[in-house]
Short mmCIF file of C-alpha atoms in Angstrom, two decimals:
data_model
loop_
_atom_site.label_atom_id
_atom_site.label_comp_id
_atom_site.label_asym_id
_atom_site.label_seq_id
_atom_site.Cartn_x
_atom_site.Cartn_y
_atom_site.Cartn_z
CA UNK A 121 2.14 -2.29 14.25
CA UNK A 122 2.17 1.40 14.77
CA UNK A 123 1.75 2.78 11.07
CA UNK A 124 -1.60 4.53 12.20
CA UNK A 125 -2.88 8.33 11.31
CA UNK A 126 -3.56 9.10 14.96
CA UNK A 127 -6.87 10.90 15.24
CA UNK A 128 -8.01 9.64 11.57
CA UNK A 129 -11.88 8.29 11.67
CA UNK A 130 -12.94 5.05 9.70
CA UNK A 131 -12.62 4.66 6.35
CA UNK A 132 -16.90 5.73 5.33
CA UNK A 133 -15.59 9.11 6.87
CA UNK A 134 -13.02 9.76 6.40
CA UNK A 135 -13.89 9.40 2.38
CA UNK A 136 -16.87 11.49 3.17
CA UNK A 137 -14.93 14.11 3.47
CA UNK A 138 -12.64 13.00 1.40
CA UNK A 139 -14.75 13.52 -1.94
CA UNK A 140 -15.67 17.17 -1.04
CA UNK A 141 -12.49 18.03 -1.96
CA UNK A 142 -12.33 19.06 -5.32
CA UNK A 143 -8.56 19.89 -6.21
CA UNK A 144 -7.62 16.21 -4.55
CA UNK A 145 -10.38 14.37 -6.87
CA UNK A 146 -8.64 17.05 -9.42
CA UNK A 147 -5.11 15.87 -8.53
CA UNK A 148 -5.84 11.71 -7.89
CA UNK A 149 -7.48 11.87 -10.61
CA UNK A 150 -4.76 13.42 -14.34
CA UNK A 151 -2.23 11.42 -12.20
CA UNK A 152 -3.99 7.94 -11.98
CA UNK A 153 -5.78 7.92 -15.48
CA UNK A 154 -1.52 9.17 -16.77
CA UNK A 155 0.03 6.48 -14.84
CA UNK A 156 -2.35 3.75 -15.69
CA UNK A 157 -3.27 4.38 -19.25
CA UNK A 158 1.00 4.22 -20.08
CA UNK A 159 1.15 1.52 -17.81
CA UNK A 160 -1.31 -0.54 -20.31
CA UNK A 161 1.58 0.54 -23.82
CA UNK A 162 4.13 -0.76 -21.60
CA UNK A 163 2.75 -4.67 -20.26
CA UNK A 164 1.35 -4.46 -24.24
CA UNK A 165 4.90 -4.71 -25.55
CA UNK A 166 6.22 -8.06 -23.92
CA UNK A 167 3.74 -10.76 -25.99
CA UNK A 168 4.29 -13.22 -22.63
CA UNK A 169 3.73 -11.02 -19.62
CA UNK A 170 0.67 -13.83 -18.90
CA UNK A 171 4.02 -16.08 -17.77
CA UNK A 172 5.74 -13.80 -16.35
CA UNK A 173 2.14 -12.74 -13.91
CA UNK A 174 1.96 -16.04 -13.48
CA UNK A 175 5.48 -16.70 -12.79
CA UNK A 176 5.37 -14.04 -10.66
CA UNK A 177 2.63 -16.39 -7.94
CA UNK A 178 4.14 -19.30 -8.00
CA UNK A 179 7.30 -17.86 -7.54
CA UNK A 180 5.80 -16.14 -4.11
CA UNK A 181 3.52 -18.80 -3.35
CA UNK A 182 6.71 -21.54 -3.31
CA UNK A 183 8.59 -18.91 -0.92
CA UNK A 184 5.06 -18.16 1.73
CA UNK A 185 4.87 -21.88 1.47
CA UNK A 186 8.77 -21.83 3.21
CA UNK A 187 9.42 -18.88 4.34
CA UNK A 188 11.15 -20.26 7.49
CA UNK A 189 14.14 -22.21 5.09
CA UNK A 190 14.98 -19.18 3.46
CA UNK A 191 14.81 -16.77 6.08
CA UNK A 192 16.96 -19.03 7.44
CA UNK A 193 18.76 -19.52 4.08
CA UNK A 194 18.28 -15.70 4.15
CA UNK A 195 20.57 -14.55 7.49
CA UNK A 196 23.87 -17.18 7.42
CA UNK A 197 24.26 -15.47 3.19
CA UNK A 198 24.08 -12.23 4.67
CA UNK A 199 26.66 -13.01 7.52
CA UNK A 200 29.02 -15.06 5.10
CA UNK A 201 28.95 -11.51 3.37
CA UNK A 202 29.97 -9.30 6.75
CA UNK A 203 26.52 -8.30 7.27
CA UNK A 204 24.39 -8.97 10.41
CA UNK A 205 21.11 -10.09 10.26
CA UNK A 206 18.70 -8.36 13.82
CA UNK A 207 15.02 -9.38 14.60
CA UNK A 208 11.92 -8.37 14.99
CA UNK A 209 8.78 -9.09 15.98
CA UNK A 210 6.78 -5.75 16.22
CA UNK A 211 7.11 -1.70 14.72
CA UNK A 212 8.92 -1.53 18.93
CA UNK A 213 11.40 -3.58 18.33
CA UNK A 214 12.56 -2.84 15.23
CA UNK A 215 12.51 0.54 15.85
CA UNK A 216 14.89 0.00 19.30
CA UNK A 217 16.80 -1.75 17.07
CA UNK A 218 17.81 0.82 14.94
CA UNK A 219 18.04 3.99 17.15
CA UNK A 220 21.03 1.88 19.10
CA UNK A 221 22.47 1.39 16.51
CA UNK A 222 22.20 4.67 14.95
CA UNK A 223 23.76 5.35 18.27
CA UNK A 224 26.76 3.20 18.44
CA UNK A 225 27.51 4.90 15.46
CA UNK A 226 29.31 8.15 17.40
CA UNK A 227 27.74 8.94 20.25
CA UNK A 228 27.37 13.06 20.56
CA UNK A 229 28.88 13.00 17.37
CA UNK A 230 26.53 14.96 15.70
CA UNK A 231 27.02 14.38 11.80
CA UNK A 232 26.16 10.78 13.14
CA UNK A 233 22.41 11.69 14.76
CA UNK A 234 21.25 12.60 11.57
CA UNK A 235 20.22 9.86 8.68
CA UNK A 236 19.64 9.71 5.14
CA UNK A 237 16.79 7.10 3.83
CA UNK A 238 16.01 6.28 0.80
CA UNK A 239 11.69 5.09 0.02
CA UNK A 240 10.43 2.25 2.18
CA UNK A 241 7.27 1.25 3.30
CA UNK A 242 8.34 -0.51 6.02
CA UNK A 243 9.67 2.14 7.58
CA UNK A 244 7.13 4.30 7.22
CA UNK A 245 4.67 1.17 8.58
CA UNK A 246 6.88 1.12 12.08
CA UNK A 247 7.10 4.58 12.60
CA UNK A 248 10.71 4.54 12.26
CA UNK A 249 11.58 8.56 11.67
CA UNK A 250 8.46 9.37 14.41
CA UNK A 251 11.17 7.43 16.89
CA UNK A 252 14.43 7.95 15.99
CA UNK A 253 13.40 11.19 16.75
CA UNK A 254 12.05 10.53 20.00
CA UNK A 255 16.16 9.73 20.48
CA UNK A 256 17.72 12.56 18.95
CA UNK A 257 17.67 11.14 15.90
CA UNK A 258 16.96 13.29 12.71
CA UNK A 259 15.70 10.79 9.73
CA UNK A 260 15.58 13.09 6.17
CA UNK A 261 13.66 11.94 3.13
CA UNK A 262 15.83 11.75 -0.36
CA UNK A 263 12.82 10.59 -3.04
CA UNK A 264 11.96 13.72 -4.33
CA UNK A 265 8.22 12.40 -2.95
CA UNK A 266 8.76 11.63 0.60
CA UNK A 267 10.41 14.71 1.25
CA UNK A 268 7.56 17.19 -0.04
CA UNK A 269 5.09 15.37 2.65
CA UNK A 270 7.68 15.56 4.71
CA UNK A 271 8.05 19.33 4.10
CA UNK A 272 4.98 19.70 4.34
CA UNK A 273 3.99 18.05 7.31
CA UNK A 274 2.23 15.57 5.61
CA UNK A 275 1.24 11.39 4.78
CA UNK A 276 2.13 10.18 2.27
CA UNK A 277 -1.32 9.18 0.33
CA UNK A 278 0.03 6.65 -2.76
CA UNK A 279 2.34 4.25 -2.33
CA UNK A 280 4.62 4.23 -6.32
CA UNK A 281 3.28 9.05 -6.11
CA UNK A 282 3.35 9.32 -2.23
CA UNK A 283 3.01 13.41 -2.83
CA UNK A 284 0.94 11.97 -5.81
CA UNK A 285 -2.92 14.29 -3.48
CA UNK A 286 0.03 17.29 -4.17
CA UNK A 287 -0.22 19.43 -8.00
CA UNK A 288 2.92 21.58 -8.32
CA UNK A 289 2.13 25.16 -6.68
CA UNK A 290 1.87 23.70 -3.68
CA UNK A 291 5.00 21.22 -4.10
CA UNK A 292 6.81 24.95 -4.89
CA UNK A 293 4.60 27.11 -2.02
CA UNK A 294 6.19 24.25 0.28
CA UNK A 295 9.66 24.18 -0.82
CA UNK A 296 9.54 28.54 -0.28
CA UNK A 297 7.87 28.27 3.08
CA UNK A 298 9.70 25.05 4.36
CA UNK A 299 12.47 23.88 3.13
CA UNK A 300 15.49 26.31 4.97
CA UNK A 301 13.63 25.22 7.98
CA UNK A 302 15.65 22.11 7.55
CA UNK A 303 18.67 22.90 5.90
CA UNK A 304 19.60 24.70 2.45
CA UNK A 305 16.38 27.58 1.37
CA UNK A 306 14.97 27.56 -1.76
CA UNK A 307 16.66 30.02 -4.57
CA UNK A 308 14.73 32.85 -5.26
CA UNK A 309 11.78 33.42 -7.14
CA UNK A 310 12.03 29.66 -7.77
CA UNK A 311 8.93 28.74 -9.52
CA UNK A 312 6.24 25.65 -10.59
CA UNK A 313 8.30 25.12 -13.17
CA UNK A 314 9.74 20.61 -12.87
CA UNK A 315 12.87 21.67 -14.19
CA UNK A 316 13.28 24.08 -11.19
CA UNK A 317 11.28 22.39 -7.94
CA UNK A 318 13.64 19.17 -9.07
CA UNK A 319 16.85 20.89 -9.30
CA UNK A 320 15.42 22.84 -5.45
CA UNK A 321 15.64 19.88 -3.98
CA UNK A 322 18.37 18.58 -5.56
CA UNK A 323 20.34 21.88 -3.81
CA UNK A 324 19.12 20.59 -0.62
CA UNK A 325 19.33 17.18 -0.88
CA UNK A 326 23.13 17.99 -1.58
CA UNK A 327 24.69 18.42 1.63
CA UNK A 328 22.19 15.58 4.08
CA UNK A 329 24.25 13.20 1.36
CA UNK A 330 27.22 14.40 1.38
CA UNK A 331 27.03 15.10 5.25
CA UNK A 332 24.99 11.62 7.02
CA UNK A 333 27.06 8.75 7.53
CA UNK A 334 24.81 6.78 8.21
CA UNK A 335 21.67 5.43 5.39
CA UNK A 336 18.75 4.01 6.34
CA UNK A 337 16.84 1.96 2.63
CA UNK A 338 13.70 -0.18 2.85
CA UNK A 339 14.51 -3.01 -0.39
CA UNK A 340 12.67 -4.05 -2.51
CA UNK A 341 14.18 -7.82 -2.63
CA UNK A 342 15.88 -9.68 -0.76
CA UNK A 343 17.87 -12.88 -2.74
CA UNK A 344 18.37 -15.72 -0.25
CA UNK A 345 21.11 -17.67 -1.63
CA UNK A 346 23.13 -15.06 -2.16
CA UNK A 347 22.47 -12.58 1.05
CA UNK A 348 21.44 -10.01 -2.16
CA UNK A 349 19.74 -6.79 -1.24
CA UNK A 350 18.20 -4.79 -4.42
CA UNK A 351 16.92 -1.42 -4.39
CA UNK A 352 15.27 -0.40 -7.43
CA UNK A 353 14.78 3.95 -8.07
CA UNK A 354 13.71 5.78 -10.39
CA UNK A 355 15.79 8.97 -9.93
CA UNK A 356 19.50 8.28 -8.58
CA UNK A 357 18.42 9.39 -4.68
CA UNK A 358 18.84 5.84 -3.37
CA UNK A 359 22.12 5.15 -4.64
CA UNK A 360 23.09 8.17 -3.04
CA UNK A 361 22.71 6.58 -0.04
CA UNK A 362 23.13 3.91 -0.76
CA UNK A 363 26.57 4.07 -1.03
CA UNK A 364 28.16 7.15 1.21
CA UNK A 365 27.06 6.05 4.18
CA UNK A 366 29.44 4.85 6.65
CA UNK A 367 26.60 2.30 7.87
CA UNK A 368 23.99 1.32 6.22
CA UNK A 369 20.19 -0.53 7.86
CA UNK A 370 18.04 -1.57 5.95
CA UNK A 371 14.91 -3.05 7.69
CA UNK A 372 12.74 -5.03 5.67
CA UNK A 373 9.56 -6.54 5.78
CA UNK A 374 10.45 -11.06 6.01
CA UNK A 375 7.69 -11.54 2.44
CA UNK A 376 10.27 -9.93 0.72
CA UNK A 377 12.39 -12.20 0.25
CA UNK A 378 12.99 -14.43 -3.67
CA UNK A 379 14.77 -17.11 -3.53
CA UNK A 380 16.90 -17.29 -6.08
CA UNK A 381 18.74 -14.38 -8.86
CA UNK A 382 16.66 -16.67 -11.72
CA UNK A 383 13.35 -16.49 -9.62
CA UNK A 384 14.34 -12.28 -9.36
CA UNK A 385 15.05 -12.14 -13.01
CA UNK A 386 10.73 -12.55 -13.03
CA UNK A 387 10.90 -8.96 -11.16
CA UNK A 388 13.02 -7.28 -12.65
CA UNK A 389 10.51 -7.10 -16.17
CA UNK A 390 7.32 -7.34 -14.69
CA UNK A 391 7.93 -3.89 -12.01
CA UNK A 392 8.97 -1.63 -13.68
CA UNK A 393 6.13 -1.82 -16.31
CA UNK A 394 3.94 -2.62 -13.70
CA UNK A 395 4.22 0.71 -11.99
CA UNK A 396 6.80 3.51 -13.54
CA UNK A 397 5.78 1.56 -17.00
CA UNK A 398 9.60 1.59 -17.36
CA UNK A 399 10.87 -0.92 -19.57
CA UNK A 400 13.53 -1.31 -16.21
CA UNK A 401 13.96 0.71 -13.40
CA UNK A 402 16.40 3.38 -14.40
CA UNK A 403 18.64 2.95 -10.67
CA UNK A 404 18.60 -0.91 -9.48
CA UNK A 405 20.80 -1.17 -6.35
CA UNK A 406 22.06 -4.13 -5.44
CA UNK A 407 25.02 -5.23 -2.07
CA UNK A 408 25.95 -7.85 -0.55
CA UNK A 409 26.84 -7.17 2.65
CA UNK A 410 30.16 -4.72 2.81
CA UNK A 411 32.67 -4.76 0.55
CA UNK A 412 37.17 -3.34 1.79
CA UNK A 413 36.73 -0.04 0.42
CA UNK A 414 33.75 0.12 -1.70
CA UNK A 415 30.45 1.35 -0.05
CA UNK A 416 29.97 1.37 4.19
CA UNK A 417 31.91 0.01 6.21
CA UNK A 418 29.36 -0.96 8.22
CA UNK A 419 25.85 -3.37 6.94
CA UNK A 420 22.93 -4.43 9.35
CA UNK A 421 19.35 -5.54 7.70
CA UNK A 422 16.11 -5.12 10.41
CA UNK A 423 14.36 -8.38 8.97
CA UNK A 424 10.49 -7.08 10.15
CA UNK A 425 7.71 -9.95 10.96
CA UNK A 426 5.42 -7.22 12.63
CA UNK A 427 1.94 -9.72 12.09
CA UNK A 428 3.68 -11.43 8.88
CA UNK A 429 2.78 -14.60 10.90
CA UNK A 430 -0.45 -14.33 11.36
CA UNK A 431 -0.68 -12.71 7.47
CA UNK A 432 0.98 -16.11 7.13
CA UNK A 433 -1.55 -18.20 8.90
CA UNK A 434 -4.24 -17.32 6.86
CA UNK A 435 -5.25 -19.82 3.61
CA UNK A 436 -7.63 -17.29 1.44
CA UNK A 437 -5.84 -14.21 3.36
CA UNK A 438 -2.04 -14.86 3.17
CA UNK A 439 -1.69 -13.63 -0.63
CA UNK A 440 -1.21 -10.84 0.52
CA UNK A 441 1.96 -10.75 0.65
CA UNK A 442 2.86 -11.92 -2.74
CA UNK A 443 2.31 -8.07 -2.71
CA UNK A 444 5.43 -6.31 -5.02
CA UNK A 445 4.09 -2.62 -4.23
CA UNK A 446 4.24 -2.03 -7.55
CA UNK A 447 1.02 0.61 -6.88
CA UNK A 448 -1.18 -0.86 -10.37
CA UNK A 449 -3.96 -1.53 -8.16
CA UNK A 450 -4.21 2.03 -6.91
CA UNK A 451 -4.86 3.47 -10.39
CA UNK A 452 -6.90 1.23 -11.39
CA UNK A 453 -9.24 2.20 -8.09
CA UNK A 454 -12.83 3.58 -8.11
CA UNK A 455 -13.26 4.30 -5.19
CA UNK A 456 -8.67 5.29 -4.46
CA UNK A 457 -9.56 7.50 -7.08
CA UNK A 458 -11.65 9.96 -5.66
CA UNK A 459 -11.12 9.22 -2.23
CA UNK A 460 -7.09 9.25 -1.91
CA UNK A 461 -4.26 7.58 0.26
CA UNK A 462 -5.75 9.15 3.76
CA UNK A 463 -8.63 8.22 4.06
CA UNK A 464 -7.37 4.57 4.17
CA UNK A 465 -5.50 5.32 7.31
CA UNK A 466 -2.00 3.33 6.77
CA UNK A 467 0.85 3.69 5.08
CA UNK A 468 -0.55 1.45 2.68
CA UNK A 469 -3.46 2.81 0.96
CA UNK A 470 -5.92 2.00 -1.81
CA UNK A 471 -6.00 -2.25 -2.69
CA UNK A 472 -4.10 -3.53 -1.41
CA UNK A 473 -3.24 -1.30 1.61
CA UNK A 474 -7.36 -2.37 2.70
CA UNK A 475 -5.73 -6.55 2.12
CA UNK A 476 -2.79 -6.06 4.07
CA UNK A 477 -2.92 -2.59 7.08
CA UNK A 478 -6.14 -5.38 8.79
CA UNK A 479 -4.52 -9.16 8.71
CA UNK A 480 -1.40 -7.03 10.19
CA UNK A 481 -2.72 -4.97 12.38
CA UNK A 482 -5.73 -7.17 12.43
CA UNK A 483 -9.20 -5.34 12.72
CA UNK A 484 -9.93 -4.14 15.83
CA UNK A 485 -10.00 -1.28 15.66
CA UNK A 486 -12.32 0.98 13.86
CA UNK A 487 -10.61 2.38 10.90
CA UNK A 488 -9.44 -1.55 10.32
CA UNK A 489 -12.97 -2.93 10.59
CA UNK A 490 -14.06 -0.94 8.20
CA UNK A 491 -11.72 -1.23 5.47
CA UNK A 492 -12.28 -4.88 3.83
CA UNK A 493 -15.23 -2.57 2.42
CA UNK A 494 -13.10 0.21 1.07
CA UNK A 495 -14.46 -1.56 -2.10
CA UNK A 496 -16.81 -1.75 -4.69
CA UNK A 497 -15.51 -5.44 -5.15
CA UNK A 498 -14.94 -4.67 -9.14
CA UNK A 499 -12.30 -6.79 -10.04
CA UNK A 500 -9.76 -3.74 -11.42
CA UNK A 501 -7.44 -4.13 -9.15
CA UNK A 502 -6.54 -7.89 -10.01
CA UNK A 503 -6.27 -7.89 -13.94
CA UNK A 504 -3.98 -5.63 -13.19
CA UNK A 505 -1.90 -7.39 -10.33
CA UNK A 506 1.10 -8.55 -11.72
CA UNK A 507 1.50 -10.97 -9.16
CA UNK A 508 -2.27 -11.95 -9.73
CA UNK A 509 -3.12 -11.58 -6.30
CA UNK A 510 -7.16 -11.96 -6.46
CA UNK A 511 -8.16 -8.65 -3.71
CA UNK A 512 -11.86 -9.21 -4.44
CA UNK A 513 -11.47 -12.81 -2.76
CA UNK A 514 -9.40 -11.89 -0.27
CA UNK A 515 -11.69 -8.60 0.52
CA UNK A 516 -14.85 -10.69 0.79
CA UNK A 517 -12.99 -12.90 3.15
CA UNK A 518 -12.36 -9.93 5.40
CA UNK A 519 -15.28 -9.67 5.25
CA UNK A 520 -16.82 -12.22 6.54
CA UNK A 521 -14.08 -12.26 9.59
CA UNK A 522 -15.35 -8.23 10.61
CA UNK A 523 -18.87 -10.14 10.37
CA UNK A 524 -18.26 -13.04 12.37
CA UNK A 525 -16.85 -10.72 15.24
CA UNK A 526 -19.42 -8.02 15.48
CA UNK A 527 -17.87 -5.24 12.83
CA UNK A 528 -19.93 -2.52 11.54
CA UNK A 529 -23.59 -3.06 11.57
CA UNK A 530 -23.48 -7.05 12.32
CA UNK A 531 -26.15 -7.16 14.64
CA UNK A 532 -28.49 -5.22 12.67
CA UNK A 533 -27.54 -7.90 9.65
CA UNK A 534 -27.22 -11.13 11.87
CA UNK A 535 -31.22 -10.13 12.28
CA UNK A 536 -32.12 -9.27 8.73
CA UNK A 537 -30.32 -12.63 7.56
CA UNK A 538 -32.17 -14.79 9.82
CA UNK A 539 -35.99 -12.73 9.63
CA UNK A 540 -35.02 -13.41 5.28
CA UNK A 541 -33.96 -17.39 6.79
CA UNK A 542 -36.66 -16.96 8.33
CA UNK A 543 -39.32 -15.99 5.85
CA UNK A 544 -38.24 -18.39 2.92
CA UNK A 545 -38.75 -21.40 3.88
CA UNK A 546 -41.94 -20.34 3.92
CA UNK A 547 -43.57 -20.28 0.76
CA UNK A 548 -46.45 -19.33 1.92
CA UNK A 549 -45.31 -16.15 3.47
CA UNK A 550 -43.18 -14.83 0.74
CA UNK A 551 -45.40 -14.52 -1.38
CA UNK A 552 -47.99 -12.83 0.13
CA UNK A 553 -45.24 -10.10 1.30
CA UNK A 554 -44.04 -10.27 -3.22
CA UNK A 555 -48.32 -9.22 -3.29
CA UNK A 556 -48.59 -6.69 -0.68
CA UNK A 557 -45.60 -5.60 -1.46
CA UNK A 558 -46.45 -4.80 -5.92
CA UNK A 559 -50.11 -3.37 -4.75
CA UNK A 560 -48.23 -0.77 -2.30
CA UNK A 561 -45.15 -0.08 -4.44
CA UNK A 562 -45.90 3.51 -4.98
CA UNK A 563 -45.31 3.57 -1.15
CA UNK A 564 -41.58 2.69 -0.48
CA UNK A 565 -39.17 4.95 1.01
CA UNK A 566 -36.12 5.63 -1.09
CA UNK A 567 -33.93 5.43 1.81
CA UNK A 568 -34.60 3.55 4.71
CA UNK A 569 -34.61 4.50 8.14
CA UNK A 570 -32.41 4.05 10.88
CA UNK A 571 -28.81 4.49 10.95
CA UNK A 572 -27.79 0.82 10.01
CA UNK A 573 -30.66 0.47 7.00
CA UNK A 574 -29.95 4.34 5.88
CA UNK A 575 -26.02 3.80 5.14
CA UNK A 576 -27.02 1.07 2.88
CA UNK A 577 -28.77 3.73 1.15
CA UNK A 578 -26.68 6.95 1.33
CA UNK A 579 -25.03 5.30 -1.12
CA UNK A 580 -27.50 2.81 -3.10
CA UNK A 581 -30.47 3.06 -4.37
CA UNK A 582 -33.93 1.69 -3.38
CA UNK A 583 -34.18 -0.70 -6.64
CA UNK A 584 -38.35 -0.20 -8.11
CA UNK A 585 -40.22 -2.30 -7.37
CA UNK A 586 -42.24 -5.04 -9.37
CA UNK A 587 -45.87 -4.43 -11.04
CA UNK A 588 -46.37 -7.74 -10.11
CA UNK A 589 -44.39 -10.58 -8.65
CA UNK A 590 -42.95 -12.64 -10.84
CA UNK A 591 -45.23 -15.83 -9.39
CA UNK A 592 -47.73 -14.00 -10.59
CA UNK A 593 -46.40 -13.17 -14.01
CA UNK A 594 -44.81 -16.27 -15.10
CA UNK A 595 -48.52 -18.32 -14.26
CA UNK A 596 -49.79 -15.47 -16.85
CA UNK A 597 -47.20 -15.65 -18.61
CA UNK A 598 -45.65 -19.65 -19.40
CA UNK A 599 -46.52 -21.43 -22.38
#
């Protein structure tokens, strides 16, 4: 799987650096608290939110249990509607398919070697922009936040708000210095007013929309019974990408499928409230294949696995595939709020990234092996998830898998558990140790020595040793 931020250290080190950035922490705190407070109000408006949440969970679980059936049905429906379906086992295959499709639309025609893109986590996951650039194809992001990230030669740090780590002054400076290199320059005297920044982006992007012959999108949902693709967004840029180009290519993970239109109804209620705190999305675009004299002349659907089948085989971990990318878990996570998205070393940050990325990529690398530990296990992520993914359960499950394969500190942990087991099997030794510990309590260190043990006390306080063992207290005080 692509999508690893090359050169990034494992989460503990990356987070250690991030929490020292006062500007980053202030930006994150303001944004996440604002979004989650608004979300709470929007969700509270629905008396049946709990039932909708359970319905979403059940629909997703049912679909995943029969994923092979619904994918075949989807392919048949898309093909019958005039589209073409391509299957990609991994990122390399998906990128090769998309590049070949773009080239086939007009070799040598400059206008057709540019593509406009709707915000898409799947294309970021596989590193599509970089792959297209290597083939001489320029891919332009059209979502405002993604545009900021692209112009700033940056990386997304949030699922819903990729530029959440930037403030208005930083965005103004990026527009002033970089827009001209990518197309239309920023207006003279551009300030950090939201209205002026949005207008500068609109003018810059308009020429891209009108010139590009190929659009690339993801999809929030795919309806198996009709072959319909669904994209929800807030700015209208997505609709421009989906309707103006002559060729539309959608790159979608195989888990984004729902069986019927009736199933879709549930998620069109829960997704906007849980993500943007809106009763409905400003723009909900749906298309089914191609239609004469309306919209793109050719439609291609690239279905990507890229580790999803492996995740599906894990009975506990597969619930991560329910995710509808609302980002609610990021906005309540105390770890994400302080460390930011870049520390996760993946396009999927926060709690959902901590359980999804290691399953898609495996835990062979230090980055991915560290992610299941990027959590306090407070459970706030589970409470807000609109499809009831028990993220803490999956985190603990993945920690077990990391430990089984010799993850960070595995040898020390294994030795400590073995020693503790021996002591607990010998009550006399345990009692003697407790008495010695109580009598030498003033000598106990505040931090544990050694590279492995010190990692524990770098972020935790050792408990104060009691004045006497519980056994002695119990003998004196029991009645």
